[in-house]
Coordinates of N, CA, C and O in Angstrom, one line a residue:
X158 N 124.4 104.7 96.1 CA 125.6 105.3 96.4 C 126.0 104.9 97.9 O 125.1 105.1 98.8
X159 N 127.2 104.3 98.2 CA 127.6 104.0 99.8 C 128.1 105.1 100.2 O 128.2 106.1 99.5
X160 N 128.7 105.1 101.7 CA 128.8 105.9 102.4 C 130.3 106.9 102.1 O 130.5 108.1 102.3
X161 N 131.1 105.6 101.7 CA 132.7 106.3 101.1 C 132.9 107.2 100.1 O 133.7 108.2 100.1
X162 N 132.0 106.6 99.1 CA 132.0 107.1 97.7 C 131.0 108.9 98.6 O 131.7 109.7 99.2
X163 N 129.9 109.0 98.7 CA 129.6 110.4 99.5 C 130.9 111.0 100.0 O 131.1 112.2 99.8
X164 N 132.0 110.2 100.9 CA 132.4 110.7 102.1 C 133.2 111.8 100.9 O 132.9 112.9 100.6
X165 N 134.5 110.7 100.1 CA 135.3 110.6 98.7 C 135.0 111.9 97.8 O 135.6 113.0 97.9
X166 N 134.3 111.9 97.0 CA 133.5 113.1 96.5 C 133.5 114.5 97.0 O 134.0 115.5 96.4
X167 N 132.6 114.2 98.8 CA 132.6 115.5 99.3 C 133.9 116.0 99.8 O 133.8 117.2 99.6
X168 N 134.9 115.7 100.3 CA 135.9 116.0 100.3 C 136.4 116.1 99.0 O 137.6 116.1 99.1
X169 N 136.2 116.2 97.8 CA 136.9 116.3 96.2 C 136.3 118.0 96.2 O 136.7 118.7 95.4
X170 N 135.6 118.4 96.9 CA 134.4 119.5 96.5 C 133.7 119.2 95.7 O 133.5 120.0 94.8
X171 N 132.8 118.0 95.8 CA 131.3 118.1 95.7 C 130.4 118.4 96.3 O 130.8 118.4 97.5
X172 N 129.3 118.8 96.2 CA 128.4 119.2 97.1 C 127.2 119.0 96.5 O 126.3 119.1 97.3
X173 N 126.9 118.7 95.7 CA 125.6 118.9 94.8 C 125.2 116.8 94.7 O 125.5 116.1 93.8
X174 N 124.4 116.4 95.8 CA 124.1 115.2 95.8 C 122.6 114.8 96.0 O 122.0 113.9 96.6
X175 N 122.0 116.4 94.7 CA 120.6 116.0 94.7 C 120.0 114.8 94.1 O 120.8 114.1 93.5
X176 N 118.8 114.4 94.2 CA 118.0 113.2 93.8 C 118.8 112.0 93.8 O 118.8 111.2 92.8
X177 N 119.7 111.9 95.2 CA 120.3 110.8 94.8 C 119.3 110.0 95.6 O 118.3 110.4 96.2
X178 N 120.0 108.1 95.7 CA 119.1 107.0 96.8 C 120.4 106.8 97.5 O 121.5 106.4 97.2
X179 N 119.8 107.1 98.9 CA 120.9 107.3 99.9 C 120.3 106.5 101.3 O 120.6 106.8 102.5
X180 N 119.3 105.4 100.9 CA 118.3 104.8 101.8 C 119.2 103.8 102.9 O 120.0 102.9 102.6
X181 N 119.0 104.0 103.6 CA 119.9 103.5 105.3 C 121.3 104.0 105.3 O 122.2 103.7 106.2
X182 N 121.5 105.0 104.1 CA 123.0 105.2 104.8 C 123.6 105.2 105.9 O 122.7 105.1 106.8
X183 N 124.7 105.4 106.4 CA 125.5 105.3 107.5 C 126.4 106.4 107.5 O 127.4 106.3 106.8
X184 N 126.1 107.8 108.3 CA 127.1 108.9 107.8 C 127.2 109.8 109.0 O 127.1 111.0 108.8
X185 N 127.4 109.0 110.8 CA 127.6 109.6 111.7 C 128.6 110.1 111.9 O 129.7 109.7 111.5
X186 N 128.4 111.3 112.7 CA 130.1 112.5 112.8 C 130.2 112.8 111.4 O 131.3 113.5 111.4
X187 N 129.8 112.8 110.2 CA 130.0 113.1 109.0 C 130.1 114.7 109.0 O 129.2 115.2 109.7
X188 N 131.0 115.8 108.4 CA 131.4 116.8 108.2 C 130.6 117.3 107.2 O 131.5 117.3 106.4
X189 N 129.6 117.7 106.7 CA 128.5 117.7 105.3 C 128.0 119.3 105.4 O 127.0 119.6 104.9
X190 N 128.9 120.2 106.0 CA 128.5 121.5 105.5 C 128.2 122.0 104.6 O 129.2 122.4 103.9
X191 N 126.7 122.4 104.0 CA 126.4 123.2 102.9 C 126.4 122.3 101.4 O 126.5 122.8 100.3
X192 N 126.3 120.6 101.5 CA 126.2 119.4 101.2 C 124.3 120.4 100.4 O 123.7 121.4 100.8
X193 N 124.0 119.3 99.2 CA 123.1 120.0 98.2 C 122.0 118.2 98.2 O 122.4 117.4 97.3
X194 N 120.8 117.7 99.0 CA 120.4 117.0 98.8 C 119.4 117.2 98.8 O 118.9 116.6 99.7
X195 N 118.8 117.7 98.3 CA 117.4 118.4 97.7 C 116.9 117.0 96.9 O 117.4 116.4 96.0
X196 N 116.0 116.9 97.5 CA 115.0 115.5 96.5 C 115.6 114.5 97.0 O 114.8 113.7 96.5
X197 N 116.5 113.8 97.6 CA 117.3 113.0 98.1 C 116.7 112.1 99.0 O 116.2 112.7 100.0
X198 N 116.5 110.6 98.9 CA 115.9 109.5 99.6 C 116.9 109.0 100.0 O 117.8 108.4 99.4
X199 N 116.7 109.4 101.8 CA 117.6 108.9 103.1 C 116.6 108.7 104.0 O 116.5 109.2 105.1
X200 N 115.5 107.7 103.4 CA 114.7 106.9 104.3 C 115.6 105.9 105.2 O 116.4 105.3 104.5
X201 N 115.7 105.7 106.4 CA 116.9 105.1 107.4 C 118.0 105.6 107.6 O 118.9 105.0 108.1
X202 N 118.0 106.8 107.0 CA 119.7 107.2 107.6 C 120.1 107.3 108.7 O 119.3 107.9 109.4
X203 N 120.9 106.9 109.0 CA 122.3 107.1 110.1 C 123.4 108.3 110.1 O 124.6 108.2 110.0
X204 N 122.7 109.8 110.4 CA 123.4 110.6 110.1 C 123.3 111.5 111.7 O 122.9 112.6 111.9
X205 N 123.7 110.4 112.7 CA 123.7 110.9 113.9 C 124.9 112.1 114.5 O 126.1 111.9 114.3
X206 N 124.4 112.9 114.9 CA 125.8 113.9 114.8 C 126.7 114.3 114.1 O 127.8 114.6 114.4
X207 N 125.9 114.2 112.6 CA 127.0 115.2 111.7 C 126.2 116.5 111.5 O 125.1 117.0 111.9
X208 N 127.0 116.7 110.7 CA 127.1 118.7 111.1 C 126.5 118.7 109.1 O 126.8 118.3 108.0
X209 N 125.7 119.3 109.5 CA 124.5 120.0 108.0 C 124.0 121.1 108.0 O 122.9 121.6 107.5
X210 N 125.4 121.7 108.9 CA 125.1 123.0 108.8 C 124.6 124.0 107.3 O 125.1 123.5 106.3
X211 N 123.9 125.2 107.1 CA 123.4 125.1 106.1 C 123.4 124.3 104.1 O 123.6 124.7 103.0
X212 N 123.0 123.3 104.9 CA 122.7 122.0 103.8 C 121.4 122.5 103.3 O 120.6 123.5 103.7
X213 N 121.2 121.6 102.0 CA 119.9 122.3 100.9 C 119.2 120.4 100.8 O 119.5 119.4 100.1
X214 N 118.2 120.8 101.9 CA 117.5 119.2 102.7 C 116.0 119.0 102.1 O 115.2 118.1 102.3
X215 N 115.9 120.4 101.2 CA 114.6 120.5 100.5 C 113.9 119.0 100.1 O 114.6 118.1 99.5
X216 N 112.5 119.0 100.4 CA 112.1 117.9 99.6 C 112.7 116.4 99.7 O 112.6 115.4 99.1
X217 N 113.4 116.7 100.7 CA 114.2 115.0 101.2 C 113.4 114.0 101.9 O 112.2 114.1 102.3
X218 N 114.0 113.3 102.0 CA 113.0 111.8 102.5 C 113.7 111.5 103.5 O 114.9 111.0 103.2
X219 N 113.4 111.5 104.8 CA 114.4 111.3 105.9 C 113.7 110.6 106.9 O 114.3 110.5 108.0
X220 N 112.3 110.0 106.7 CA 111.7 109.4 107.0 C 112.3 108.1 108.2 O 113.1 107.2 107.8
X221 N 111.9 108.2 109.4 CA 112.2 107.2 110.1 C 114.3 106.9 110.0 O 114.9 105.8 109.7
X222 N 114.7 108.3 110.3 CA 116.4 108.3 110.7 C 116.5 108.9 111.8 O 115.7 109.6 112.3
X223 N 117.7 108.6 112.3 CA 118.7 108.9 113.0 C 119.5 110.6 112.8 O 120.6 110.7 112.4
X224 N 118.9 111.4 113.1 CA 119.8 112.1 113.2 C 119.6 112.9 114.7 O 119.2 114.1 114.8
X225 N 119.8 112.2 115.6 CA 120.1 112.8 116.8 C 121.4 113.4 117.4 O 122.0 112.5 118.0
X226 N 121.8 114.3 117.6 CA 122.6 115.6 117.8 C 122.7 115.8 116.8 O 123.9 115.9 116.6
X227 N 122.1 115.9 115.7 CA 122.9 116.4 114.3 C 122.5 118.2 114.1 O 121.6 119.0 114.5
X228 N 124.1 118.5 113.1 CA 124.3 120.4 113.7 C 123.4 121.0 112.4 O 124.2 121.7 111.7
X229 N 122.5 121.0 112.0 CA 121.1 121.7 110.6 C 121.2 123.4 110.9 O 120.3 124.1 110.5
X230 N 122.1 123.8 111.5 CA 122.0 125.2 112.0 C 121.8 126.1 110.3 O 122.5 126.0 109.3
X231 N 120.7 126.8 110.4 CA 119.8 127.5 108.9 C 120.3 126.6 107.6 O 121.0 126.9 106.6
X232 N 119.7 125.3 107.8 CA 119.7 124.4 107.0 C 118.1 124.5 106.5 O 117.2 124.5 107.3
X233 N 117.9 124.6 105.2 CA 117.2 124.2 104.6 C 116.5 122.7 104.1 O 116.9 121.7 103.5
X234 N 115.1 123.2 104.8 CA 114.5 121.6 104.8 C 113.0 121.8 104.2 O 112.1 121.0 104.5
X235 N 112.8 122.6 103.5 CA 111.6 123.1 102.9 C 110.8 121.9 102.7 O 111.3 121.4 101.7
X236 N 109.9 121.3 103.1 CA 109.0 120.1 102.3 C 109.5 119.1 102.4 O 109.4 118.2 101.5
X237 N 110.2 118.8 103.4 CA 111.4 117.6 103.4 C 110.2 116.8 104.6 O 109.5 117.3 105.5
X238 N 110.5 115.4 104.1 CA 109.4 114.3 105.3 C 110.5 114.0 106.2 O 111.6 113.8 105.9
X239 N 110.0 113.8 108.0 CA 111.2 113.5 108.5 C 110.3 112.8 109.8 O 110.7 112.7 110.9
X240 N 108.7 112.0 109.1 CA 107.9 111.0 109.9 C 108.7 110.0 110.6 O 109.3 109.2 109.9
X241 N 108.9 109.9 111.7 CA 108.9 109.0 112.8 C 110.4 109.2 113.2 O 110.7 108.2 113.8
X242 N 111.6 110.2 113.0 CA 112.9 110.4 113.2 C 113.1 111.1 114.2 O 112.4 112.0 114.8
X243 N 114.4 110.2 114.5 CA 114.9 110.7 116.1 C 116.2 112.2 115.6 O 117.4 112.2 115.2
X244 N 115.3 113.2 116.0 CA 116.0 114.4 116.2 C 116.3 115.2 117.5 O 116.7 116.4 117.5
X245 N 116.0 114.4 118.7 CA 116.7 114.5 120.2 C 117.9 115.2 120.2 O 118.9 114.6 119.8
X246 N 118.0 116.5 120.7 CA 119.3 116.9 121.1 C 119.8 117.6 119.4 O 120.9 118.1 119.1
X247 N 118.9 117.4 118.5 CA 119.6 118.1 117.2 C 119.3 119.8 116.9 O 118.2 120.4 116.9
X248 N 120.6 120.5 116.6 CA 120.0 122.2 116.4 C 119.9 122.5 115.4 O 120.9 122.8 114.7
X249 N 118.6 122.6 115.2 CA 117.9 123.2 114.3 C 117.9 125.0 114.0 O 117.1 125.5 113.3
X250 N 119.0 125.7 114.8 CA 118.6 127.2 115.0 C 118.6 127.4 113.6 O 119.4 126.8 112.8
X251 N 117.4 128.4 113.2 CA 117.4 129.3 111.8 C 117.1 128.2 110.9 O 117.6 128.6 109.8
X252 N 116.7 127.1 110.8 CA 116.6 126.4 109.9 C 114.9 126.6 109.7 O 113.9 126.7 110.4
X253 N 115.4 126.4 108.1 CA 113.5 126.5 107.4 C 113.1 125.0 107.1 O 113.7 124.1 106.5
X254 N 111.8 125.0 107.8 CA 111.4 124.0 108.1 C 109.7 124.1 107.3 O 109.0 123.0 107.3
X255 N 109.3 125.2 106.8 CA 108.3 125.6 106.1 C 107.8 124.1 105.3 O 108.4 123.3 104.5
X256 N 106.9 124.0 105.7 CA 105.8 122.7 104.9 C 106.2 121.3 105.1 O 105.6 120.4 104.5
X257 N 107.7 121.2 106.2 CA 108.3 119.6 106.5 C 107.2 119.3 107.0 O 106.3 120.1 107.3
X258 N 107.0 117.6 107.2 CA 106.1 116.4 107.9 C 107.4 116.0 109.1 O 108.4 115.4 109.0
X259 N 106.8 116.5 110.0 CA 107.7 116.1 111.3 C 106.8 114.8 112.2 O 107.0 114.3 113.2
X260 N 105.7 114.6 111.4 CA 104.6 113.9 112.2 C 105.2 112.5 112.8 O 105.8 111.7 112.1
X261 N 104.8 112.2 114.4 CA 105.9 111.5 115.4 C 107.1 112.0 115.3 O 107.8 111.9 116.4
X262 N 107.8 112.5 114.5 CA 109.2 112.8 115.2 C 109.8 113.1 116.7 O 109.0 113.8 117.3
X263 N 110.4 113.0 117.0 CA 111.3 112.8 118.7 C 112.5 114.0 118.7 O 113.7 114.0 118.4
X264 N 111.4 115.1 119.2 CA 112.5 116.7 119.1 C 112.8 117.4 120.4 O 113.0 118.5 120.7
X265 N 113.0 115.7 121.5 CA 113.2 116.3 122.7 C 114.6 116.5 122.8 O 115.4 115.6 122.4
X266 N 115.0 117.9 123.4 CA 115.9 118.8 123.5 C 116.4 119.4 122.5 O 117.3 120.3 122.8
X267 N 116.1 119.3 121.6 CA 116.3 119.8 120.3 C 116.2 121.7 120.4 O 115.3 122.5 120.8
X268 N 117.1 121.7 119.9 CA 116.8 123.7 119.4 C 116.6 124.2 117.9 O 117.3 124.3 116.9
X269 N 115.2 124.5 118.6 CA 114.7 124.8 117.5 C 114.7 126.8 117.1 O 114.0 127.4 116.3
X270 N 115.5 127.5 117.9 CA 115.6 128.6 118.0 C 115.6 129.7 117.4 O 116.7 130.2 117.1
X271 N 114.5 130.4 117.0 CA 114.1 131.1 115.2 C 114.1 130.0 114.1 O 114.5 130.3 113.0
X272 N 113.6 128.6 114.4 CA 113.2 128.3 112.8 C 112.1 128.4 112.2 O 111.1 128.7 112.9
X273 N 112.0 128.1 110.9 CA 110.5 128.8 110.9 C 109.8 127.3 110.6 O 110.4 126.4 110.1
X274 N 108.6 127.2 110.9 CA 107.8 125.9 110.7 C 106.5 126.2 110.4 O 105.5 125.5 110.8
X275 N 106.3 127.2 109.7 CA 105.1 127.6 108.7 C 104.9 126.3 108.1 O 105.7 125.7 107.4
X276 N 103.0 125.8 108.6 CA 102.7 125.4 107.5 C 103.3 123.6 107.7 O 102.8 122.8 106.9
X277 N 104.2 123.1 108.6 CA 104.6 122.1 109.4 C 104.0 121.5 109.6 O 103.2 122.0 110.3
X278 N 103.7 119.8 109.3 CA 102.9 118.7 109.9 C 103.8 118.8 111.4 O 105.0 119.0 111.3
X279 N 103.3 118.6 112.3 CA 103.9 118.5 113.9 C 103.1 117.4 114.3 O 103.8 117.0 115.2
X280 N 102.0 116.5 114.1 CA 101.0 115.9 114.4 C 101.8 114.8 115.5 O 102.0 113.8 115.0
X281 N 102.0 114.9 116.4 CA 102.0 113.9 117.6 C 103.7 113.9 117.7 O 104.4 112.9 117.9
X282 N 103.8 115.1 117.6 CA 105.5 115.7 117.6 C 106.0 115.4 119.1 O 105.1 115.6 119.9
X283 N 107.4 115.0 119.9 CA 107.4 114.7 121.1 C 108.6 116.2 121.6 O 109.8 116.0 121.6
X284 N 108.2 117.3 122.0 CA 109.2 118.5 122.0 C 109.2 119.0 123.6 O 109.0 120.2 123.9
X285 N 109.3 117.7 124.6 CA 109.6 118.0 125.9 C 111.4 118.7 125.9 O 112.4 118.1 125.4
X286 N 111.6 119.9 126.5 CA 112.7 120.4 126.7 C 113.3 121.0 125.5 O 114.4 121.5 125.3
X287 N 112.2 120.8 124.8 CA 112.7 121.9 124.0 C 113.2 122.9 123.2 O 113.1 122.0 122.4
X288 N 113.8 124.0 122.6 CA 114.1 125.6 122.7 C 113.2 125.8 121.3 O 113.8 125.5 120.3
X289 N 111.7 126.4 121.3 CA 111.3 126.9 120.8 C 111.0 128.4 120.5 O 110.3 128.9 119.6
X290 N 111.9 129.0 121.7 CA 111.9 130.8 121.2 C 112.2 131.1 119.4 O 113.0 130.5 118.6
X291 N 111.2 132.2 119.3 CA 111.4 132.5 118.1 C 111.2 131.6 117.0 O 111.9 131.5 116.0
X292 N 110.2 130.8 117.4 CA 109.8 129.7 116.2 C 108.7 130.8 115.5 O 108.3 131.9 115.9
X293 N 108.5 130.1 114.1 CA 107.7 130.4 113.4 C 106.7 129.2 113.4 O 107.1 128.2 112.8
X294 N 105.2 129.2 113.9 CA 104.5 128.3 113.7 C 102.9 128.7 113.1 O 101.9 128.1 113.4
X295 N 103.0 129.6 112.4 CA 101.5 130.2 111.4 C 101.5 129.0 110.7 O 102.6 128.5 110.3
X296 N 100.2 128.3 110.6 CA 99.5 127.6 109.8 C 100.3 126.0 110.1 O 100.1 125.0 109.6
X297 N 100.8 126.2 110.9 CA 101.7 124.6 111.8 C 100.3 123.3 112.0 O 99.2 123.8 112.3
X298 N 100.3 122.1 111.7 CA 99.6 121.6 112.3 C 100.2 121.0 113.6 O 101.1 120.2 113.4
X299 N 99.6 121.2 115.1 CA 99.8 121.1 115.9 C 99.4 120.3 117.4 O 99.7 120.3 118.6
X300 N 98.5 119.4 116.2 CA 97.7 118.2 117.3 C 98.8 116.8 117.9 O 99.8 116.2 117.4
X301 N 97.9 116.8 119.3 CA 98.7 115.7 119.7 C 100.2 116.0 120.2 O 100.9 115.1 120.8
X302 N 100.7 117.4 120.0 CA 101.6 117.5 120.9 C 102.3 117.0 122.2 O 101.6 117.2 123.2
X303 N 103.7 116.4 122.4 CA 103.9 116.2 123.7 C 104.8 117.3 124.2 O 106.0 117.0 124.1
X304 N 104.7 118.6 124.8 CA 105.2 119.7 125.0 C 105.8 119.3 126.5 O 107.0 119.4 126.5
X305 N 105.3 119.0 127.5 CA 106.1 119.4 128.8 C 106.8 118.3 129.4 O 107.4 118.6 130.4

């Protein structure tokens, strides 16, 4: 699926774009509130600064993307892989993050502000400047951190 046909749709009132192959898309500034990609392969996405605000990111493949300043505010990302992605400057407030693989990801400046990350690969996570108040991190794996 290209980036029009997504844009096309979601503006029709679709929302429901689970298990789709969405691999390098291109969908910066994209408006994608409460957007349904649960199971969804966006290995390479380009979804720099759009707004996912609570989006359903469960189980997604976001592996090595672009989403830096992007708006995930209590977005659901349950089990979602998001190894080696630049999420610099992206707000995460209230989003569940429960059993994601953030391992290398780049979460400098990022606000992470009450989300929960129970149970989280973090493994060599880079979260200088971070906003971690009110995180949830029981059972987090936490090695290798770049914190300060």
């Amino acid at each position: 699926m290209e980036a029009q046909e997504v844009l096309k749709l979601y503006r029709a009132g679709q929302r429901n774009f689970s298990q789709v192959c969405l691999i390098q898309i291109c969908l910066p500034n994209a408006n994608l509130i409460g957007i349904n990609l649960i199971g969804a392969n966006l290995i390479g996405a380009n979804l720099q600064s759009t707004n996912l605000t609570k989006a359903h990111l469960n189980q997604a493949r976001l592996n090595k993307s672009n989403l830096a300043d992007t708006t995930m505010i209590q977005a659901c990302l349950i089990n979602t892989e998001m190894i080696d992605s630049d999420l610099r400057g992206a707000n995460l407030r209230g989003a569940n993050l429960r059993g994601a693989n953030l391992r290398g990801a780049n979460l400098r400046g990022a606000n992470l502000r009450g989300a929960n990350l129970g149970g989280a690969d973090l493994m060599g996570v880079y979260l200088k400047e971070t906003n971690l108040e009110g995180v949830n991190l029981k059972d987090a794996h936490l090695e290798d951190l770049e914190i300060q």
